Short mmCIF file of C-alpha atoms and ligand atoms in Angstrom, two decimals:
data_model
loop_
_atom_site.label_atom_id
_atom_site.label_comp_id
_atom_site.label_asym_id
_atom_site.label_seq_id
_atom_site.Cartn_x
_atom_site.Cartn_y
_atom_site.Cartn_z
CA UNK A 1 -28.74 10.59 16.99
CA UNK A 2 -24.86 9.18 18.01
CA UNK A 3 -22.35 7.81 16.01
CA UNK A 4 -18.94 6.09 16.52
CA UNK A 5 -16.21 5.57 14.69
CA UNK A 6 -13.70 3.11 15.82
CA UNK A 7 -10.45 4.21 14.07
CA UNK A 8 -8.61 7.27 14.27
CA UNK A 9 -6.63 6.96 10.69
CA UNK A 10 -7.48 8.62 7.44
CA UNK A 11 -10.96 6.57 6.68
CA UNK A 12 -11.96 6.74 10.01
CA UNK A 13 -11.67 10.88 10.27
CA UNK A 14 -13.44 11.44 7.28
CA UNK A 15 -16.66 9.50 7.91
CA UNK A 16 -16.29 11.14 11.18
CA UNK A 17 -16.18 14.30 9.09
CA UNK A 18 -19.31 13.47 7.11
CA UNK A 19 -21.21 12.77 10.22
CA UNK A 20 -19.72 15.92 12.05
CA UNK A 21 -20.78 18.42 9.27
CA UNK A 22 -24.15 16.81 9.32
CA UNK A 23 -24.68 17.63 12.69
CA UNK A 24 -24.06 14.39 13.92
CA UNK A 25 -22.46 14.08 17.57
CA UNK A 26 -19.49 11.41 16.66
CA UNK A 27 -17.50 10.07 19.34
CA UNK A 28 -14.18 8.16 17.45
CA UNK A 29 -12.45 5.67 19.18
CA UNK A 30 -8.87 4.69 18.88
CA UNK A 31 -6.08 1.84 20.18
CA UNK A 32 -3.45 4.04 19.98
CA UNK A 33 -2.25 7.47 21.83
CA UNK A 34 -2.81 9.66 18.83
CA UNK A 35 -4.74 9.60 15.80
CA UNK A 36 -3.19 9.09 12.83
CA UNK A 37 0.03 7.67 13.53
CA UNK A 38 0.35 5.97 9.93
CA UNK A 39 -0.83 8.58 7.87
CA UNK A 40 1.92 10.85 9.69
CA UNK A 41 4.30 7.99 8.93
CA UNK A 42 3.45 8.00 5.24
CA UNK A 43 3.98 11.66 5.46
CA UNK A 44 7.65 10.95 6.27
CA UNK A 45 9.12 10.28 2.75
CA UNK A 46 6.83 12.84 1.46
CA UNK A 47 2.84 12.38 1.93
CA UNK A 48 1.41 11.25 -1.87
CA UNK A 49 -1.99 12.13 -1.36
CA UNK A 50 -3.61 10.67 -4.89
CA UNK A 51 -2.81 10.52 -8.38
CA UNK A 52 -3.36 13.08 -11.17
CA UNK A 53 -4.00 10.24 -14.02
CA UNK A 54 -7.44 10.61 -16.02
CA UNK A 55 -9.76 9.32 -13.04
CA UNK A 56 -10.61 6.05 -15.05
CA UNK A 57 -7.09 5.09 -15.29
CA UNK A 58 -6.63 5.47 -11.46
CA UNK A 59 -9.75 3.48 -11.18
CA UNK A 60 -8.80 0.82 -12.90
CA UNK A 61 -5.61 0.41 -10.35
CA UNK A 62 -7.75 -0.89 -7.58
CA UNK A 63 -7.91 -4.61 -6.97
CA UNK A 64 -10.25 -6.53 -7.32
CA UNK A 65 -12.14 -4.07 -10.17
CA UNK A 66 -15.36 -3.76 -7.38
CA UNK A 67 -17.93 -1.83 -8.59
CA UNK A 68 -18.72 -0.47 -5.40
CA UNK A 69 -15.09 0.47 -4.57
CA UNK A 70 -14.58 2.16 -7.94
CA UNK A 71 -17.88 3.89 -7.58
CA UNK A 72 -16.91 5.41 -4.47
CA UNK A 73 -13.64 6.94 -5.53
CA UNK A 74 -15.33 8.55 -8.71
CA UNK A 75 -17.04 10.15 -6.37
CA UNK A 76 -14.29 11.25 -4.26
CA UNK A 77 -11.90 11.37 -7.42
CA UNK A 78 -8.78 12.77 -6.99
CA UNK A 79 -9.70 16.68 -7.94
CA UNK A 80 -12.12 16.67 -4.98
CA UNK A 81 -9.65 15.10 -2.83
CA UNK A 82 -7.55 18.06 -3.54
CA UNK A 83 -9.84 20.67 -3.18
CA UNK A 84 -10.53 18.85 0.16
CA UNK A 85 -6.84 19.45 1.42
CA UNK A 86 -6.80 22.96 -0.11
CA UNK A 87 -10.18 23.62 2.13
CA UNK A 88 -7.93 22.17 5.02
CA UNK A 89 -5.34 24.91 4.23
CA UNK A 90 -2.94 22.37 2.45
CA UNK A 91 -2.21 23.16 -1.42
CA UNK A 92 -0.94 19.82 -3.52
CA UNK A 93 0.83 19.67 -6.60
CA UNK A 94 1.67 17.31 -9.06
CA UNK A 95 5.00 15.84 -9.38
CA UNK A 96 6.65 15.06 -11.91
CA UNK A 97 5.36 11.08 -12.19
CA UNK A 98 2.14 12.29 -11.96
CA UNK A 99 1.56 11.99 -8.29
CA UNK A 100 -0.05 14.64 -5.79
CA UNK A 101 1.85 15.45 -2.99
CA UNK A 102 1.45 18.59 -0.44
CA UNK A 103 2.99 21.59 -1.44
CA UNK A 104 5.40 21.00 1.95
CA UNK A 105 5.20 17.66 1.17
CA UNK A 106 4.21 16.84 4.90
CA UNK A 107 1.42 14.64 6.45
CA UNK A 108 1.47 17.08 10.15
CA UNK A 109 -0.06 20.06 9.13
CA UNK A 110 -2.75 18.45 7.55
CA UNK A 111 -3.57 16.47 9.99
CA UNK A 112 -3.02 19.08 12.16
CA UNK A 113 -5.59 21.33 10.86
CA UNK A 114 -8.09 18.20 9.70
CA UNK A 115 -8.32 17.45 14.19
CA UNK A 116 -8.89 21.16 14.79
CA UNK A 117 -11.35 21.21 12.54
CA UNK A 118 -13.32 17.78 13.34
CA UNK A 119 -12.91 18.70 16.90
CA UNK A 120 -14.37 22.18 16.26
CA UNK A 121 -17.67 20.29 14.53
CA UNK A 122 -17.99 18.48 17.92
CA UNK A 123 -16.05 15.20 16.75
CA UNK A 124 -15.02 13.95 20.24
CA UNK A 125 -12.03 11.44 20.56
CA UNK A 126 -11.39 8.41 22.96
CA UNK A 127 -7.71 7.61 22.71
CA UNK A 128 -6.36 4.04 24.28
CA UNK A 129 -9.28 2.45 23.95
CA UNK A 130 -9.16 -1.00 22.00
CA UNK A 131 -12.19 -2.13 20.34
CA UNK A 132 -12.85 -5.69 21.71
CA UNK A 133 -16.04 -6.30 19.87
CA UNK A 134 -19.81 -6.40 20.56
CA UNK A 135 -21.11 -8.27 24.02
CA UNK A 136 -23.86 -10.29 24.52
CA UNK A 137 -26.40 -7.03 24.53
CA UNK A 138 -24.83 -5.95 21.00
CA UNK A 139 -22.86 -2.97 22.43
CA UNK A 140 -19.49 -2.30 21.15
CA UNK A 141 -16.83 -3.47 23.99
CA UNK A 142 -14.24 -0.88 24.16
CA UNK A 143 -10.90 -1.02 26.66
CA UNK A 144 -9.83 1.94 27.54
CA UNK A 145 -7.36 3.24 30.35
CA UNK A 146 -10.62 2.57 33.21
CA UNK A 147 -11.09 -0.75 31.69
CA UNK A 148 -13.92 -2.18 29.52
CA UNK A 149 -17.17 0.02 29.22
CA UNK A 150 -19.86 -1.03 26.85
CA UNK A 151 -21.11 1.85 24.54
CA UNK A 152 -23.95 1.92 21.71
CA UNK A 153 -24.38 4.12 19.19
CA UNK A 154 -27.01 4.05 16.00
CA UNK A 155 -24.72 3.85 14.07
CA UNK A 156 -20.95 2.52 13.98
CA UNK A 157 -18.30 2.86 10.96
CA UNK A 158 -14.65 0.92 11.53
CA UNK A 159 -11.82 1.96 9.71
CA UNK A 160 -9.75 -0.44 12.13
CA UNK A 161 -6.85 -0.93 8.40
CA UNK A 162 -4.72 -3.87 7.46
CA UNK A 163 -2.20 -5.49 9.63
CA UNK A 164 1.65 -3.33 8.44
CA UNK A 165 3.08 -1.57 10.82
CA UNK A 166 1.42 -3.16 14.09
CA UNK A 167 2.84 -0.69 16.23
CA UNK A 168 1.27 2.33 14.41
CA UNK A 169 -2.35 0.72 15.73
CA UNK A 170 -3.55 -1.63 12.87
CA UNK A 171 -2.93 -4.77 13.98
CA UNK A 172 -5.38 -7.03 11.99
CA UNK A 173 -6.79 -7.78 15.51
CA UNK A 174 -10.25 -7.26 14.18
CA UNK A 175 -10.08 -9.88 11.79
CA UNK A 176 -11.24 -12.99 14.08
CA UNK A 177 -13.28 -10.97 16.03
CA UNK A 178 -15.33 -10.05 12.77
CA UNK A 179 -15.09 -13.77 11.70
CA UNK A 180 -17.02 -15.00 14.97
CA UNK A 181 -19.49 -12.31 13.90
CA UNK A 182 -20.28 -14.34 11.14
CA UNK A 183 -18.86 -11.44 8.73
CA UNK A 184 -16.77 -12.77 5.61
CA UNK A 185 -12.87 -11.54 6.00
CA UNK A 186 -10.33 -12.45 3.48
CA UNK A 187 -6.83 -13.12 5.51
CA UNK A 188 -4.72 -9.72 5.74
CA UNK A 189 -1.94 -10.63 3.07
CA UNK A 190 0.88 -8.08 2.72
CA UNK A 191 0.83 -5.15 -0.48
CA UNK A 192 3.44 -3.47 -1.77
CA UNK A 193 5.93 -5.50 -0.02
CA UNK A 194 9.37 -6.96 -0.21
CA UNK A 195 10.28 -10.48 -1.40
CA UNK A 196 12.64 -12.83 -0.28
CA UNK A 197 14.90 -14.78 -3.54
CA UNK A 198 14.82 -18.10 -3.39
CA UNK A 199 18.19 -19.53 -1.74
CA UNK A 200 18.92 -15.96 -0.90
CA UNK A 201 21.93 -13.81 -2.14
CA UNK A 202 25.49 -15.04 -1.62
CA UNK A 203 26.81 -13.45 1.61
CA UNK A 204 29.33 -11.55 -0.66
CA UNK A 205 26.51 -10.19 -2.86
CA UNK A 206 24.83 -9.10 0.61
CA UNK A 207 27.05 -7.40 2.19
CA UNK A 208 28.05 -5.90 -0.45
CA UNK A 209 24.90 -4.75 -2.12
CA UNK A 210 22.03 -4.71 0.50
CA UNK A 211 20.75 -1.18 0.78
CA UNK A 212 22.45 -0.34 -3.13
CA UNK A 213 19.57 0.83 -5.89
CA UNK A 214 19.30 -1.15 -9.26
CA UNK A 215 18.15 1.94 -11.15
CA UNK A 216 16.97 2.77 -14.60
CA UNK A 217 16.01 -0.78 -15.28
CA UNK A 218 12.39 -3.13 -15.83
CA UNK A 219 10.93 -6.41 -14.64
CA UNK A 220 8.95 -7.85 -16.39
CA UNK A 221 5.97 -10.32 -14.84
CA UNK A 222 3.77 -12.06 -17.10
CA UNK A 223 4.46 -10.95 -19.76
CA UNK A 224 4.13 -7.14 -18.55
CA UNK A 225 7.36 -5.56 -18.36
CA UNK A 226 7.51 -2.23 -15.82
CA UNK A 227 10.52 0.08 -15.64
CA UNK A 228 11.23 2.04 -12.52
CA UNK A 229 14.04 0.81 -9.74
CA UNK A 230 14.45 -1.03 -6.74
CA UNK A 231 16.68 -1.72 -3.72
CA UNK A 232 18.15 -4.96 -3.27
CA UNK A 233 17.71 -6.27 0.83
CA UNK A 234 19.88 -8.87 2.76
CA UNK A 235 17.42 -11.36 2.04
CA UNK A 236 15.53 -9.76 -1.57
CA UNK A 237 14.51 -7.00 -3.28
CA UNK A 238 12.09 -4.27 -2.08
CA UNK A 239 11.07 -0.88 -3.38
CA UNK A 240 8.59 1.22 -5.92
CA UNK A 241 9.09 -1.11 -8.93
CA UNK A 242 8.73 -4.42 -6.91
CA UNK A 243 5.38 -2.98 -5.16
CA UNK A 244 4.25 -2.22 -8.49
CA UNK A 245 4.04 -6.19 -8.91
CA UNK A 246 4.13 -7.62 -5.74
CA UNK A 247 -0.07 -8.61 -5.99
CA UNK A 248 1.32 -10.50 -8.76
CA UNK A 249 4.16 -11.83 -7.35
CA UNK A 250 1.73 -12.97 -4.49
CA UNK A 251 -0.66 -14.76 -6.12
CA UNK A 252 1.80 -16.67 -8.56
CA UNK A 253 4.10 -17.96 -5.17
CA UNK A 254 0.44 -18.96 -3.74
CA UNK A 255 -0.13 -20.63 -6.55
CA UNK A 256 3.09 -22.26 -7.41
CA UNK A 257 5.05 -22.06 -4.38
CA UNK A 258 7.52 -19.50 -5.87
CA UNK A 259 7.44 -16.95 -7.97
CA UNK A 260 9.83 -15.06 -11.49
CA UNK A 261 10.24 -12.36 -12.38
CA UNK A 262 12.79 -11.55 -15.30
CA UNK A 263 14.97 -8.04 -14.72
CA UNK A 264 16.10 -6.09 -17.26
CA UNK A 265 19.58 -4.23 -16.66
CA UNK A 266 19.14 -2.07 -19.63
CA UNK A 267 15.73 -1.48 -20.96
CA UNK A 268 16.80 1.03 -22.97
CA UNK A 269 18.83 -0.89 -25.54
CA UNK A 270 17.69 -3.76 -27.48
CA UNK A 271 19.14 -7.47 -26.99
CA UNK A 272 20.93 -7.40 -30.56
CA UNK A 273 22.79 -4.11 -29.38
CA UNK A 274 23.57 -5.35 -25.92
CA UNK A 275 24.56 -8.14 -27.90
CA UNK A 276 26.95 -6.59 -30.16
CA UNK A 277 28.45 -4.22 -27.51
CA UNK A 278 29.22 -7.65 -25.46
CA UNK A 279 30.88 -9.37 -28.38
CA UNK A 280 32.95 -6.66 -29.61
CA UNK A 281 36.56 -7.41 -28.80
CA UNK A 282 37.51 -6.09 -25.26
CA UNK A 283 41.41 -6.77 -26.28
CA UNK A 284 43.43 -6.79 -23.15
CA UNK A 285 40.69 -4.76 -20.91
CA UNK A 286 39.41 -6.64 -18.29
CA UNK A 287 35.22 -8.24 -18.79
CA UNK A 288 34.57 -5.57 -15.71
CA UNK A 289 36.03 -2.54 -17.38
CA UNK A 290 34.55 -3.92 -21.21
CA UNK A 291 31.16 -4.20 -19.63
CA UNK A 292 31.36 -0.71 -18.09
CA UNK A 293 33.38 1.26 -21.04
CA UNK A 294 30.42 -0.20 -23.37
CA UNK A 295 27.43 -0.19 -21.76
CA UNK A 296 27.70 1.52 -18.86
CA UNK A 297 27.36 -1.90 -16.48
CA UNK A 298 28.81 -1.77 -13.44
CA UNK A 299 27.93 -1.73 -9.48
CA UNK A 300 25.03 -3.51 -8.54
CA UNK A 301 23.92 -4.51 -12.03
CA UNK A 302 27.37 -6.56 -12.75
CA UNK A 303 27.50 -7.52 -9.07
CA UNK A 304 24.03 -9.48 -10.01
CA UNK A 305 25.35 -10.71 -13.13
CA UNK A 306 28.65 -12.29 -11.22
CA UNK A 307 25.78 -13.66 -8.57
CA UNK A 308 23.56 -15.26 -10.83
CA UNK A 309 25.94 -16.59 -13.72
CA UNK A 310 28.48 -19.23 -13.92
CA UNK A 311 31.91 -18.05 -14.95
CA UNK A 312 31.38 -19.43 -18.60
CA UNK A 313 28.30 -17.67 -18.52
CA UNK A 314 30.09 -14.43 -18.60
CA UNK A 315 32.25 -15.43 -21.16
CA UNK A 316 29.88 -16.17 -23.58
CA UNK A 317 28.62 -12.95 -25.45
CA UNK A 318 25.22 -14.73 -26.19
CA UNK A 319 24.60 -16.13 -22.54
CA UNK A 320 25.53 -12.87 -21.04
CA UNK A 321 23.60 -10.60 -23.01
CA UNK A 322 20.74 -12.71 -22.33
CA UNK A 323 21.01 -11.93 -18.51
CA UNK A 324 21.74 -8.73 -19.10
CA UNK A 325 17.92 -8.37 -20.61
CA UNK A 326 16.01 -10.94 -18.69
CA UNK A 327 17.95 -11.86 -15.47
CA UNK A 328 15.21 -14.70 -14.19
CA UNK A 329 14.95 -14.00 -10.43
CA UNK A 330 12.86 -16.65 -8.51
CA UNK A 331 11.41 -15.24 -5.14
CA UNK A 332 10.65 -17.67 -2.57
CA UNK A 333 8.31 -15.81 -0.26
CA UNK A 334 6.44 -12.18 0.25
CA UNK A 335 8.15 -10.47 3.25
CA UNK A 336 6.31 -10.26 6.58
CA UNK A 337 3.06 -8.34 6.60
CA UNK A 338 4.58 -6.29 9.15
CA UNK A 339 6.86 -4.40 6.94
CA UNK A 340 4.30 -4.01 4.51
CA UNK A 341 3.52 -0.76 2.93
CA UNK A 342 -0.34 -2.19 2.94
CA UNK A 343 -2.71 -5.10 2.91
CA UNK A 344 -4.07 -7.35 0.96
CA UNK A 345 -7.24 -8.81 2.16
CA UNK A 346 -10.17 -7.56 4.61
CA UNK A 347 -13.59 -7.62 4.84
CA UNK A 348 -15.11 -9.06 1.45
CA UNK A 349 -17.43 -7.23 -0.63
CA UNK A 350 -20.16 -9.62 -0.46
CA UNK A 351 -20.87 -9.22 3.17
CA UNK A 352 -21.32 -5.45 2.30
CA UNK A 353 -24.34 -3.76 0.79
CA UNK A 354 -24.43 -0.45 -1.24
CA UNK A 355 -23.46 1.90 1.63
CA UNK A 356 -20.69 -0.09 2.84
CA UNK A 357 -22.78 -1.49 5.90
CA UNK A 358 -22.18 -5.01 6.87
CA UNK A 359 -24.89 -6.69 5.75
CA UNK A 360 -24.75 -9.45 8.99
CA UNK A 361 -24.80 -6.02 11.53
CA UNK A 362 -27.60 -3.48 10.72
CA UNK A 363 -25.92 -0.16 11.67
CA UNK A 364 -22.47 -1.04 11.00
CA UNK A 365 -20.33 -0.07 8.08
CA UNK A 366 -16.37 -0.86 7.05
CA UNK A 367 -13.94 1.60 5.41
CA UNK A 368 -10.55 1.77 4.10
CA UNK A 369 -7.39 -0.31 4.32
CA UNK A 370 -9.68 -2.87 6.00
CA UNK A 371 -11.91 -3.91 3.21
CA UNK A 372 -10.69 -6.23 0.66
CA UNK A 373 -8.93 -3.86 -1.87
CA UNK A 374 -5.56 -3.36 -2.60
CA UNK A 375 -3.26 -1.05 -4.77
CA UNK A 376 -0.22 -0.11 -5.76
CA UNK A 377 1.73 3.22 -4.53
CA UNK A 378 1.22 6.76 -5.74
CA UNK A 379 -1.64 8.03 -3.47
CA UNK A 380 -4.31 5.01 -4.51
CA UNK A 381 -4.20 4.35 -1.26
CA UNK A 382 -4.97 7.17 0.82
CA UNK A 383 -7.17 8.18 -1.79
CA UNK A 384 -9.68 4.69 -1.45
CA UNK A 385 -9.11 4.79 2.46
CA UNK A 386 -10.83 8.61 2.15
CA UNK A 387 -13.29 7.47 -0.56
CA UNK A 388 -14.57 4.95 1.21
CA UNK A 389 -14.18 6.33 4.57
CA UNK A 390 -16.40 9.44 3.30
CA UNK A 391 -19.05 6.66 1.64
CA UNK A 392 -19.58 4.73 4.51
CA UNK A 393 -19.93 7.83 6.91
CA UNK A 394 -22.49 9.17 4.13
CA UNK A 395 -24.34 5.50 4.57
CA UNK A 396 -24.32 5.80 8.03
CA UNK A 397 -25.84 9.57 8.05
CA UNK A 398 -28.62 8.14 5.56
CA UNK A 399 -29.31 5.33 8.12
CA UNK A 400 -29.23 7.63 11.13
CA UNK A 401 -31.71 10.31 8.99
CA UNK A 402 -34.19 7.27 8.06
CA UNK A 403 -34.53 6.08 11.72
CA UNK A 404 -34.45 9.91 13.27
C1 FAD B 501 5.64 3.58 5.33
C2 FAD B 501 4.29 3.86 4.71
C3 FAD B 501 4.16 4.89 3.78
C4 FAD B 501 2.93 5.12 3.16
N1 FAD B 501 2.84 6.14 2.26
C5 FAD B 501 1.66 6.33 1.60
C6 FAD B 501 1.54 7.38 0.65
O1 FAD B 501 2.46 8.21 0.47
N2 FAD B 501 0.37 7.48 -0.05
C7 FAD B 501 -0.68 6.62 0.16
O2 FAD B 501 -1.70 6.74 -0.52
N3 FAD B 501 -0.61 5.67 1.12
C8 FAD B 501 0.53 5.51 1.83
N4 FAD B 501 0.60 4.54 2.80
C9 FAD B 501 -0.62 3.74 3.10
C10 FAD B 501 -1.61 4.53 3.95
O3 FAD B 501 -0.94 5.16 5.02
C11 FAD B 501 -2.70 3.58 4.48
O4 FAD B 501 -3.30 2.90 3.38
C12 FAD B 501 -3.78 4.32 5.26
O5 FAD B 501 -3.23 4.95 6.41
C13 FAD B 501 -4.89 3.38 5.71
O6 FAD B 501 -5.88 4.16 6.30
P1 FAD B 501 -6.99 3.52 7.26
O7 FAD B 501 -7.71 4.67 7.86
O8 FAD B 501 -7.75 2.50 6.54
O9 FAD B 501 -6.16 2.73 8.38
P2 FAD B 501 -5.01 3.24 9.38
O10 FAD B 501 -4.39 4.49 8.92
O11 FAD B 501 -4.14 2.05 9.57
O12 FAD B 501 -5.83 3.55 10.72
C14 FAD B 501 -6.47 2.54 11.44
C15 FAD B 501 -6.66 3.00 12.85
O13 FAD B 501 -7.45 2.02 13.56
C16 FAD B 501 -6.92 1.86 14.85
N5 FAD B 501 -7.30 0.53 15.32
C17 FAD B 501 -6.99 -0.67 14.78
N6 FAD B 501 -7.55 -1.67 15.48
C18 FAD B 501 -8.22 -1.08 16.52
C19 FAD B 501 -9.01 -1.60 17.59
N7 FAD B 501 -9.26 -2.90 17.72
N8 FAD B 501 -9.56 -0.71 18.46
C20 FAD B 501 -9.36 0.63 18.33
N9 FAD B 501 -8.61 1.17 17.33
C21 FAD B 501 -8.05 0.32 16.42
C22 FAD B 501 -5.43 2.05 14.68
O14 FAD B 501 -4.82 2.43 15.91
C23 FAD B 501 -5.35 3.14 13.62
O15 FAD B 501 -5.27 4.44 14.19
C24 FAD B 501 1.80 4.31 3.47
C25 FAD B 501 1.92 3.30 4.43
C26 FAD B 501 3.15 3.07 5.05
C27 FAD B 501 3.26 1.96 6.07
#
């Protein structure tokens, strides 16, 4: 019995882990120098691992609402995923949102620790070498640093992930390969990403504000409103609150071209308040100091009310209290995968069966980033990627058990 994994992130080294604890000699495979390079990046701001939320709440963040995908993070829910790290010698906590971070907060000393210990269960690694595909005998064409060598193995998982950050190793690259395979692959769209506005900002408004935080405030989309904050770019807006929507804000500028969304300077004060506060008599004070003295506007939020308003607009109470609540804000375009936190898109669930195994290749199986799931930030991510990373190696050590 052999397996390979092809994909040295997060998905990839658990279903190497499954098979290694089984007894299973895995050789993983990898584009890139190192393994991991993402997850460490992700471990940068500080690594959220998964979210403490009741475990149906979290489930319901995936999208689309699989079955299969939600099946296979009950059963790596979020507890197990931290008694997981703790076994790796990494305690979590939960912050104060809710989310479950590493006591140091790091992504190196777990994966640190998670190599030694796949390494020590006989999990052998091939780094620089660039899955290709499958030749004309069905073995997996792999370039390494000798050039190509065709390898087989009973059983194969790839965890090859979406297409952000192409120079941390997923490149999306798989995607037509997979296609000529006759295997179903929704386009790699970008996740939790930025947006561009429509027209773009003013270059005073960018240069002054680029890089500033609107804080404290909500969009709403559809009708649901989200508070949080955001950073406004050269070009848009990017940040927690934005990612929170951006599926949203994706599928309505497919749909329609563009997209709205309607920002909310104060969310904490109700439009006949805001109201009043506007309208009561600012005497000789300038709008800038009224608008600050009463409600605390100023910065960013009144540099978007100058950028979007007409100059009667701000001098009439009822107009400008309006914006003040529900700024419309019409976003032309999602920024480039690229700088993507994820993706959007990936091998669909049809051409899957129960174990994750692509139903087209008999001894294959997919996991994480680049099956056709997304969700927002606060560890859903890493936590699905291990999920299914651990399902499909658990498929794949059924498979390789059946035919032993
Ligand atoms: C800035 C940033 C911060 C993030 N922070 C968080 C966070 O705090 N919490 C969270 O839950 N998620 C976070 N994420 C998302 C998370 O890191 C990813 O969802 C996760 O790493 C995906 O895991 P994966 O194993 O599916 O793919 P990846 O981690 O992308 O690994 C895929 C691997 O496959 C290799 N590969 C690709 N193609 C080939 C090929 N053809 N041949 C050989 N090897 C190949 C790549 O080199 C790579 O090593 C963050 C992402 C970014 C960009």
């Amino acid at each position: 019995m052999q397996a390979v994994v092809i994909g040295a992130g997060p998905a990839g080294l658990m279903a190497a882990e499954v098979l290694s604890s089984a007894g299973v000699p895995v050789q993983v495979y990898d584009a890139m120098p190192s393994a991991g390079r993402k997850f460490l990046l992700a471990g940068r701001g500080g690594l959220n691992l998964t979210h403490s939320e009741p475990l149906e709440r979290f489930v319901s963040r995936l999208r689309p609402p699989e079955p299969r995908l939600q099946a296979v993070v009950r059963a790596f829910s979020p507890e197990q995923l931290r008694a997981w790290a703790e076994g790796l010698g990494v305690p979590t906590f939960v912050g104060s949102s809710g989310r479950v971070f590493p006591v140091d907060m790091k992504a190196a000393p777990l994966l640190r620790a998670w190599l030694h210990r796949l390494r020590a269960a006989g999990v052998s690694f091939h780094m620089r070498h660039r899955w290709l595909g499958w030749d004309e005998d069905g073995a997996l064409r792999l370039r390494g640093p000798q050039g190509e060598l065709p390898v087989r193995a009973q059983a194969v998982v790839l965890a090859l992930g979406g297409a952000s950050w192409a120079r941390l190793g997923s490149d999306g690259a798989w995607q037509p390969v997979l296609r000529g395979a006759g295997i179903d692959v929704a386009t790699l769209q970008p996740s939790n990403c930025g947006f561009d506005v429509a027209g773009g900002w003013t270059p005073h408004f960018a240069s002054r504000y680029a890089g500033h935080p609107f804080k404290s405030v909500a969009i709403e989309v559809e009708d649901v409103a989200r508070k949080g904050e955001f950073v406004a770019t050269a070009t848009g807006i990017e940040g927690s609150l934005v990612y929170a929507v951006s599926a949203d804000l994706r599928e309505q500028i497919a749909a329609r071209g563009e997209a709205t969304l309607h920002l909310d300077l104060l969310p904490d004060r109700a439009l006949e308040r805001v109201q009043a506060e506007v309208a009561h008599p600012r005497g000789s004070r300038s709008l800038a100091s009224h608008l600050k003295g009463r409600l605390g506007l100023e910065g960013i939020k009144l540099g978007i009310l100058h950028e979007r308003l007409t100059r009667e607009a701000m001098l009439d109470p009822a107009q400008l209290a309006r914006a003040i609540k529900a700024l419309p804000l019409r976003l032309s375009s999602a920024r480039p995968i690229d700088e993507a936190i994820s993706s959007a898109g990936g091998v669909r669930w049809p051409a899957l069966d129960e174990s994750l195994m692509l139903k087209a290749r008999p001894g294959v199986w997919c996991a994480g980033e680049m099956l056709d799931w997304e969700a927002p930030t606060g560890g859903y991510l890493l936590n699905a990627c291990l999920a299914t990373g651990r399902a499909a190696g658990e498929g794949a050590l059924g498979f390789l058990r059946q035919g032993a």
